[in-house]
XYZ file of C-alpha atoms in Angstrom:
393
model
C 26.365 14.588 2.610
C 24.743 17.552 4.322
C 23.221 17.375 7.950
C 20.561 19.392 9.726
C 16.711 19.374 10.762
C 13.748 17.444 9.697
C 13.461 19.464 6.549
C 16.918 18.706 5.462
C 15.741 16.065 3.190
C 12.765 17.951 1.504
C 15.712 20.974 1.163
C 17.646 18.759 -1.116
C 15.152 16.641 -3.108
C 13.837 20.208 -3.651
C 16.943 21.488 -5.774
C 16.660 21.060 -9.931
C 17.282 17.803 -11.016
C 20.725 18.925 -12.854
C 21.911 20.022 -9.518
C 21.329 16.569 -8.227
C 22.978 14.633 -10.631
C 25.976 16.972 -10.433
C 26.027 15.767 -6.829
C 25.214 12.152 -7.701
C 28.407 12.208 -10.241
C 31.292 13.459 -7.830
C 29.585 11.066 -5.066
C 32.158 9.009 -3.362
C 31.266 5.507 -0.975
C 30.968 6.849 2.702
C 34.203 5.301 4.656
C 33.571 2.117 6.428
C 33.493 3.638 10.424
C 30.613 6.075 9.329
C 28.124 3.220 8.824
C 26.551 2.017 12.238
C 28.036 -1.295 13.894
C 23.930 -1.955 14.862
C 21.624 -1.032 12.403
C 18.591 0.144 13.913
C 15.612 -2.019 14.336
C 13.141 -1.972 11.921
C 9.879 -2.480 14.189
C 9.422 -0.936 17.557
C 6.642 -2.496 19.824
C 4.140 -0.487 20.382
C 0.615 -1.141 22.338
C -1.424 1.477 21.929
C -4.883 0.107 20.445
C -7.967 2.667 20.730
C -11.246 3.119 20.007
C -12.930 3.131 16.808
C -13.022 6.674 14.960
C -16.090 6.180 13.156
C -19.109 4.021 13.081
C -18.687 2.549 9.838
C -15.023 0.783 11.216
C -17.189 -1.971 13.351
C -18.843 -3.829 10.606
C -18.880 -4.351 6.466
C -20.027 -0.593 5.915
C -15.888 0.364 6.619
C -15.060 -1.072 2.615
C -17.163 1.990 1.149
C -16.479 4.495 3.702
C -15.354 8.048 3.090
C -13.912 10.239 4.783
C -14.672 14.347 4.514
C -11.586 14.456 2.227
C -12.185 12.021 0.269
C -16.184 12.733 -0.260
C -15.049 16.534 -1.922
C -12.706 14.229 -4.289
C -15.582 12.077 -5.281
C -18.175 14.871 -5.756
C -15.737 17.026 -8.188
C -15.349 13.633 -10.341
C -18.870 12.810 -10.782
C -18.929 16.990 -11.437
C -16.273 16.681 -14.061
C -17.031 13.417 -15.862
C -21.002 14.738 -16.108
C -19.741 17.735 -17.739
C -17.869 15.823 -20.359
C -21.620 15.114 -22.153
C -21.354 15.410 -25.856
C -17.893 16.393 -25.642
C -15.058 13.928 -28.363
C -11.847 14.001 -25.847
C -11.472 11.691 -22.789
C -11.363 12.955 -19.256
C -8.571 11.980 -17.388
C -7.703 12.201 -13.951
C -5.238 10.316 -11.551
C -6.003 9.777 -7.778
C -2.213 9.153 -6.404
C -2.118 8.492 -2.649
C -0.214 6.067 -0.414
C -1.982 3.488 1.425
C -4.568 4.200 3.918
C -5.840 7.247 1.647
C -9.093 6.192 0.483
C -8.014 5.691 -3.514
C -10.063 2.462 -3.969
C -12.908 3.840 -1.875
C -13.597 6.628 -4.063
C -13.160 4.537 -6.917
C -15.718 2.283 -6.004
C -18.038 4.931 -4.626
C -17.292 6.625 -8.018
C -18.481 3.646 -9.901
C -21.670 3.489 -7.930
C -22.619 7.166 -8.691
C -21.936 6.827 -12.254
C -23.781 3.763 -12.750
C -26.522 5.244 -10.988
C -26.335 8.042 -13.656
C -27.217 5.824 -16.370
C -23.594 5.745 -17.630
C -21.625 2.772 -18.768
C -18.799 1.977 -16.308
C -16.067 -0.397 -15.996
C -14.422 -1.018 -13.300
C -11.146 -2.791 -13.078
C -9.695 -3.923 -10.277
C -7.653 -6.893 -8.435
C -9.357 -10.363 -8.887
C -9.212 -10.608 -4.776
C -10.895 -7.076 -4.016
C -13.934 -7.750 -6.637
C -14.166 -10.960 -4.549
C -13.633 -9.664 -1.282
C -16.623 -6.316 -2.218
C -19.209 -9.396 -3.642
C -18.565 -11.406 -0.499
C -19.057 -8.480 1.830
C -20.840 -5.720 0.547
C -24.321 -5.646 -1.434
C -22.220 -4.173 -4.350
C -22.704 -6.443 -7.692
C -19.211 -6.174 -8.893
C -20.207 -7.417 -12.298
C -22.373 -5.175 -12.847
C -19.812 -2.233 -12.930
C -17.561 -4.676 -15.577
C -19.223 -3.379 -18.662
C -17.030 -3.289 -21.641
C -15.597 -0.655 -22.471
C -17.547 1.454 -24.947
C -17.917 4.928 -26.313
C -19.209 7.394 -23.878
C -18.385 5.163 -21.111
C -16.535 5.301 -17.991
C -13.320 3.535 -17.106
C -12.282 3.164 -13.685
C -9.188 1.703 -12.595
C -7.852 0.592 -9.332
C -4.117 0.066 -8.325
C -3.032 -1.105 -11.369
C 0.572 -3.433 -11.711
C 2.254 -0.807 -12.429
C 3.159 2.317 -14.984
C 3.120 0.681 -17.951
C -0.752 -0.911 -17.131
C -1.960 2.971 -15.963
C -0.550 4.060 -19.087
C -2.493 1.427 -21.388
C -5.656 2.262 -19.250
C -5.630 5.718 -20.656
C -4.405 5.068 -24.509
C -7.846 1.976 -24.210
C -10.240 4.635 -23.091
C -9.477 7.633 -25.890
C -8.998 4.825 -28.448
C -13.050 3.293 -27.383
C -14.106 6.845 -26.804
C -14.517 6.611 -23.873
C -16.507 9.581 -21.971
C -13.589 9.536 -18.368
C -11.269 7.339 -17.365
C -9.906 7.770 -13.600
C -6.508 5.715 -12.411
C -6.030 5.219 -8.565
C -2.409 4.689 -7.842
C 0.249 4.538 -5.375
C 4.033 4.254 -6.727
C 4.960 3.093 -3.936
C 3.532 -0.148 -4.540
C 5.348 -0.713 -8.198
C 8.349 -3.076 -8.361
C 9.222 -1.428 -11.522
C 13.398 -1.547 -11.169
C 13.637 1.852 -13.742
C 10.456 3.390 -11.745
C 11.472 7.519 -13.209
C 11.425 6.595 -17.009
C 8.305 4.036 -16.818
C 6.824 6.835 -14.811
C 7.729 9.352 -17.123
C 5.477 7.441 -19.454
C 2.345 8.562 -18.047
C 0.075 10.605 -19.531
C -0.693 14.393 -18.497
C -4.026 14.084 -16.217
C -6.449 16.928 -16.921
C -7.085 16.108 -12.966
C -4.223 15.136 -11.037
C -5.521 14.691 -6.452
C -2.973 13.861 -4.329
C -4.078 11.732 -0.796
C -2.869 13.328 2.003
C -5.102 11.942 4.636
C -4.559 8.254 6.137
C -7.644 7.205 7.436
C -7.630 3.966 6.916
C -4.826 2.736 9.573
C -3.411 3.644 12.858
C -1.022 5.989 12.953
C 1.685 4.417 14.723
C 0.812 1.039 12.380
C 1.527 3.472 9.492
C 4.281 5.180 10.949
C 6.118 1.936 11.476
C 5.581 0.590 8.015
C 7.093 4.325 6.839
C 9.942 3.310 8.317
C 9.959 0.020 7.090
C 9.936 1.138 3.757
C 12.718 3.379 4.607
C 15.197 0.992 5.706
C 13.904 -0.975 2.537
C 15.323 1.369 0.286
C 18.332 2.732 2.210
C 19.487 -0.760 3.142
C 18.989 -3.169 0.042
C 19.489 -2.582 -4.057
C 18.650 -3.943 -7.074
C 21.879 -2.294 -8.577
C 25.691 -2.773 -7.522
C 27.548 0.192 -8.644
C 27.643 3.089 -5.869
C 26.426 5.603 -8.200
C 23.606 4.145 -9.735
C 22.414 2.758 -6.051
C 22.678 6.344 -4.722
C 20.806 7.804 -7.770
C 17.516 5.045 -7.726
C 17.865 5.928 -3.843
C 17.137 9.137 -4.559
C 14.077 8.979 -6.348
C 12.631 6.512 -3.947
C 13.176 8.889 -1.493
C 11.379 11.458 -3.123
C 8.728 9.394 -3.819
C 9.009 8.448 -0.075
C 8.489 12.272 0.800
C 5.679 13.095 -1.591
C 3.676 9.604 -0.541
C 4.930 9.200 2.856
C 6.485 12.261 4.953
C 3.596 14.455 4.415
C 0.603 11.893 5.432
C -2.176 13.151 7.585
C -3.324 10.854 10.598
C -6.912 10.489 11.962
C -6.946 7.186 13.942
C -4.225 7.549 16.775
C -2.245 4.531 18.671
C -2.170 1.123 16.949
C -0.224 -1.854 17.975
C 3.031 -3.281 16.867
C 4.798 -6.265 17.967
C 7.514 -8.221 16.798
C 7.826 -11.808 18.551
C 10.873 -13.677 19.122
C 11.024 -17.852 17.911
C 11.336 -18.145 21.786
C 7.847 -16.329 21.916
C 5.972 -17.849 19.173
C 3.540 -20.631 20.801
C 3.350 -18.657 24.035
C 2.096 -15.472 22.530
C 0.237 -16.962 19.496
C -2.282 -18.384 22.043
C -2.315 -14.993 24.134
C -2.590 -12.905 20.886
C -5.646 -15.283 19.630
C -7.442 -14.965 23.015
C -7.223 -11.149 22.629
C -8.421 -11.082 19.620
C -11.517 -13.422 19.397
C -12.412 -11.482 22.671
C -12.552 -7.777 21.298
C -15.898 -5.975 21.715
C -15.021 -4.570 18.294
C -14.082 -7.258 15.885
C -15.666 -8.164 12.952
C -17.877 -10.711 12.127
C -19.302 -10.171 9.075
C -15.993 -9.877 6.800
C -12.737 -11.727 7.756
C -11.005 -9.227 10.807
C -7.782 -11.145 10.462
C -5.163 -11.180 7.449
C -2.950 -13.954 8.106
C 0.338 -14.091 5.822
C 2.757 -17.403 5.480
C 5.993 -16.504 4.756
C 6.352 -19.574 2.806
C 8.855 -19.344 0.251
C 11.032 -19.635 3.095
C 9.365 -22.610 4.699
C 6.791 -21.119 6.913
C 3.804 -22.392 7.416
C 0.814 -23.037 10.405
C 0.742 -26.633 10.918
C -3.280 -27.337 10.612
C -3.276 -27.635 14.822
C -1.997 -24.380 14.658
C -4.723 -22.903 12.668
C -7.559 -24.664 14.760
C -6.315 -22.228 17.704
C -8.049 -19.707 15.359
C -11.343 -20.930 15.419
C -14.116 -18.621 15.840
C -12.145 -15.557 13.861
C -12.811 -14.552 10.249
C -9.761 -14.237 8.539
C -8.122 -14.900 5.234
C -4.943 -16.571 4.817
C -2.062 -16.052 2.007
C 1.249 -16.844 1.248
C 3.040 -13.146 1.802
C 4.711 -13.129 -1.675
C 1.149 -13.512 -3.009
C 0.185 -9.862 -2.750
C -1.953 -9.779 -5.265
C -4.003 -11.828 -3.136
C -4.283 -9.475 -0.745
C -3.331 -5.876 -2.314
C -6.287 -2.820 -1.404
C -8.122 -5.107 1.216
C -8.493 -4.145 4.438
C -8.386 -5.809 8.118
C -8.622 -5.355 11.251
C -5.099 -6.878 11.821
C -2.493 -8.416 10.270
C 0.271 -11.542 11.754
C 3.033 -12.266 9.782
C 4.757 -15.284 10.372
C 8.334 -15.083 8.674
C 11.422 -16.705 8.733
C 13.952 -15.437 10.956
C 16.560 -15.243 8.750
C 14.635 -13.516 6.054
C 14.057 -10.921 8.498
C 17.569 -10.767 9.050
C 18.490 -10.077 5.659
C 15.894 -7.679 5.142
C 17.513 -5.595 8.691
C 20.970 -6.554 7.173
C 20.217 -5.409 3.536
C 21.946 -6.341 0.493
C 22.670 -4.564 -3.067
C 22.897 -6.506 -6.264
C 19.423 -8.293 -5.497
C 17.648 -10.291 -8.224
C 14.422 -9.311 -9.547
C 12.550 -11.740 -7.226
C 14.307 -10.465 -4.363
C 13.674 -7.171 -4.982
C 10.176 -7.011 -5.421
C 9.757 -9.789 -2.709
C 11.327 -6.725 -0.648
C 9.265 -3.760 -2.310
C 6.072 -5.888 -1.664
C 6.438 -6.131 2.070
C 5.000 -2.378 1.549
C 1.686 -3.959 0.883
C 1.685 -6.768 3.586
C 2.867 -4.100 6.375
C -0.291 -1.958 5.419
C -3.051 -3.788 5.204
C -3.999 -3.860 9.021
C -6.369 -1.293 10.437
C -5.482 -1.625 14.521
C -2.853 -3.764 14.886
C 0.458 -5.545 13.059
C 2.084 -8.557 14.704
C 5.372 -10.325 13.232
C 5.877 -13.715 14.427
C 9.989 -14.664 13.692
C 10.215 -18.509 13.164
């Protein structure tokens, strides 16, 4: 154990990866008075909603916005896949970033530019977003599904995890492809052995990094840090000491390369968490607010609401009708892929208490369905632009 500053983290993940499993192998289970009797919470209310940042955030036009950062990205793509004319090897590049970073707005914004070049693209994405863009936007999603030919483009965003980036790339050399560009965030993987599948990727001859969360509040995004945090220190997929402390490690690097060294635009944001006591009172209140806002949007759903329902959770249909007059889209919160790279103006989760519980609790030797039903609340706590309310039930 060592103890310091901030930086006393990034000091040690730092050190050579022989050093750490030196460390790792004389490691010894902390005694049982050095864990806290109270864990600490793992959502602080905070009201601080503000302003829009930019034009595009009040209607439709906010799904294929980009921001300074992520406009110099775009333009040395289109720069690097033209110049791969008449050349036999496939460009590759990856565009890692957590959420918030603009990965599937390039990638769209990409496939736009390309197709406007006379080039064949593909673009592969969730099943919800290519819904959610031909609902919402005048984009044609099927017309940037082209099959995948010589000479063409592929374009791939968030993909399931390493093993899917890595067939993305072997598909495009073997058609001949003239680019292919992966947006990722490993963050989002449930993979249980995430170092060797990520090993597995292939070298980029582009490799961007995100560092600039535009996409959500700051203190929204701060909070669902945090979240993740307590995720990983708290809960495990493994039982022996040893192997917990050495997957903890590399989630914590990946924490600190994804995570600590984001770059906020949009200040404030609101966070609440709401007592069962609370529920009906503040569920009315909260609705009010919300279908009142100057700001909210009307042509696209404004409101992601999640079900916590493999616990039992669920609006009754009376509930629901205390919602009319806001756009929203409603899932069942293990269903990310419903919901995975769309944004919203805010996001209520309604969740069983005593799931919440166990997630503040945390727990090693987890099942696979438990563990990625915990790595997945990553997704659900990041989807909201403004404002994240958790309703306990």
């Amino acid at each position: 154990m060592d103890l310091g500053d901030h930086g006393v983290v990034d000091r040690y993940v730092s050190r050579s990866a022989q050093q750490r499993r030196t460390d790792l192998a004389a490691a010894t289970e902390a005694p049982v008075g050095f864990h806290p009797a109270v864990e600490v919470p793992l959502f602080v209310n905070i009201d601080d909603l503000v302003e829009p940042s930019y034009d595009a955030e009040l209607d439709s036009g906010w799904l294929t916005f980009l921001s300074e950062e992520q406009s110099v990205v775009g333009n040395e793509l289109a720069t690097s896949i033209a110049a791969q004319w008449g050349r036999d090897d496939t460009f590759v590049a990856y565009l890692r970033g957590g959420a918030g970073t603009g990965k599937t707005a390039i990638v769209l914004n990409l496939a736009l530019r390309v197709l406007d070049a006379g080039i064949p693209v593909r673009l592969e994405c969730s099943s919800a977003l290519a819904k959610h863009l031909t609902q919402h936007t005048n984009v044609n999603v099927r017309h940037l599904q082209q099959e995948l030919m010589q000479g063409g483009v592929l374009l791939v965003d968030d993909p399931s995890s390493p093993a899917a980036a890595q067939a993305a790339v072997s598909r495009a050399r073997d058609a001949g492809a003239r680019a292919v560009v992966v947006g990722y965030d490993p963050l989002q993987w449930r993979h249980k052995r995430l170092r060797q599948a990520m090993a597995g990727l292939p070298t980029p001859d582009l490799d961007y990094r995100l560092s600039t969360c535009y996409r959500q509040a700051s203190s929204l995004a701060q909070q669902a840090i945090e979240m993740v945090a307590a995720v990983h220190d708290r809960s495990s997929w493994r039982v022996d000491p040893k192997l917990i402390a050495e997957e903890r490690l590399l989630l914590k690097e990946l924490e600190a390369e994804y995570l600590a060294g984001l770059c906020f635009v949009k200040p404030g944001g609101r966070v609440r968490v709401i007592e069962p006591s609370e529920v009906n009172s503040a569920f009315t209140a909260e609705a009010e607010a919300l279908r009142t806002r100057w700001d909210r949007w009307t042509d696209m759903p404004c409101l992601l609401l999640l079900e916590d329902r493999d616990h039992g959770v669920q609006l009754t249909k009376g509930a629901r009708a205390g919602l009319r007059g806001i756009a929203r889209q409603t899932n069942k919160l293990q269903n990310v892929d419903a919901y995975r790279g769309l944004d919203f103006q805010a996001t209520w989760i309604f969740m069983s208490k005593d799931f919440y519980d166990r997630i503040q609790e945390g727990k090693a030797g987890l099942g696979t369905a438990e563990w990625e039903s915990l790595r997945d609340l990553h997704v659900a706590f990041t989807r909201a632009k403004d404002e994240t309310l958790l309703f306990l039930v």
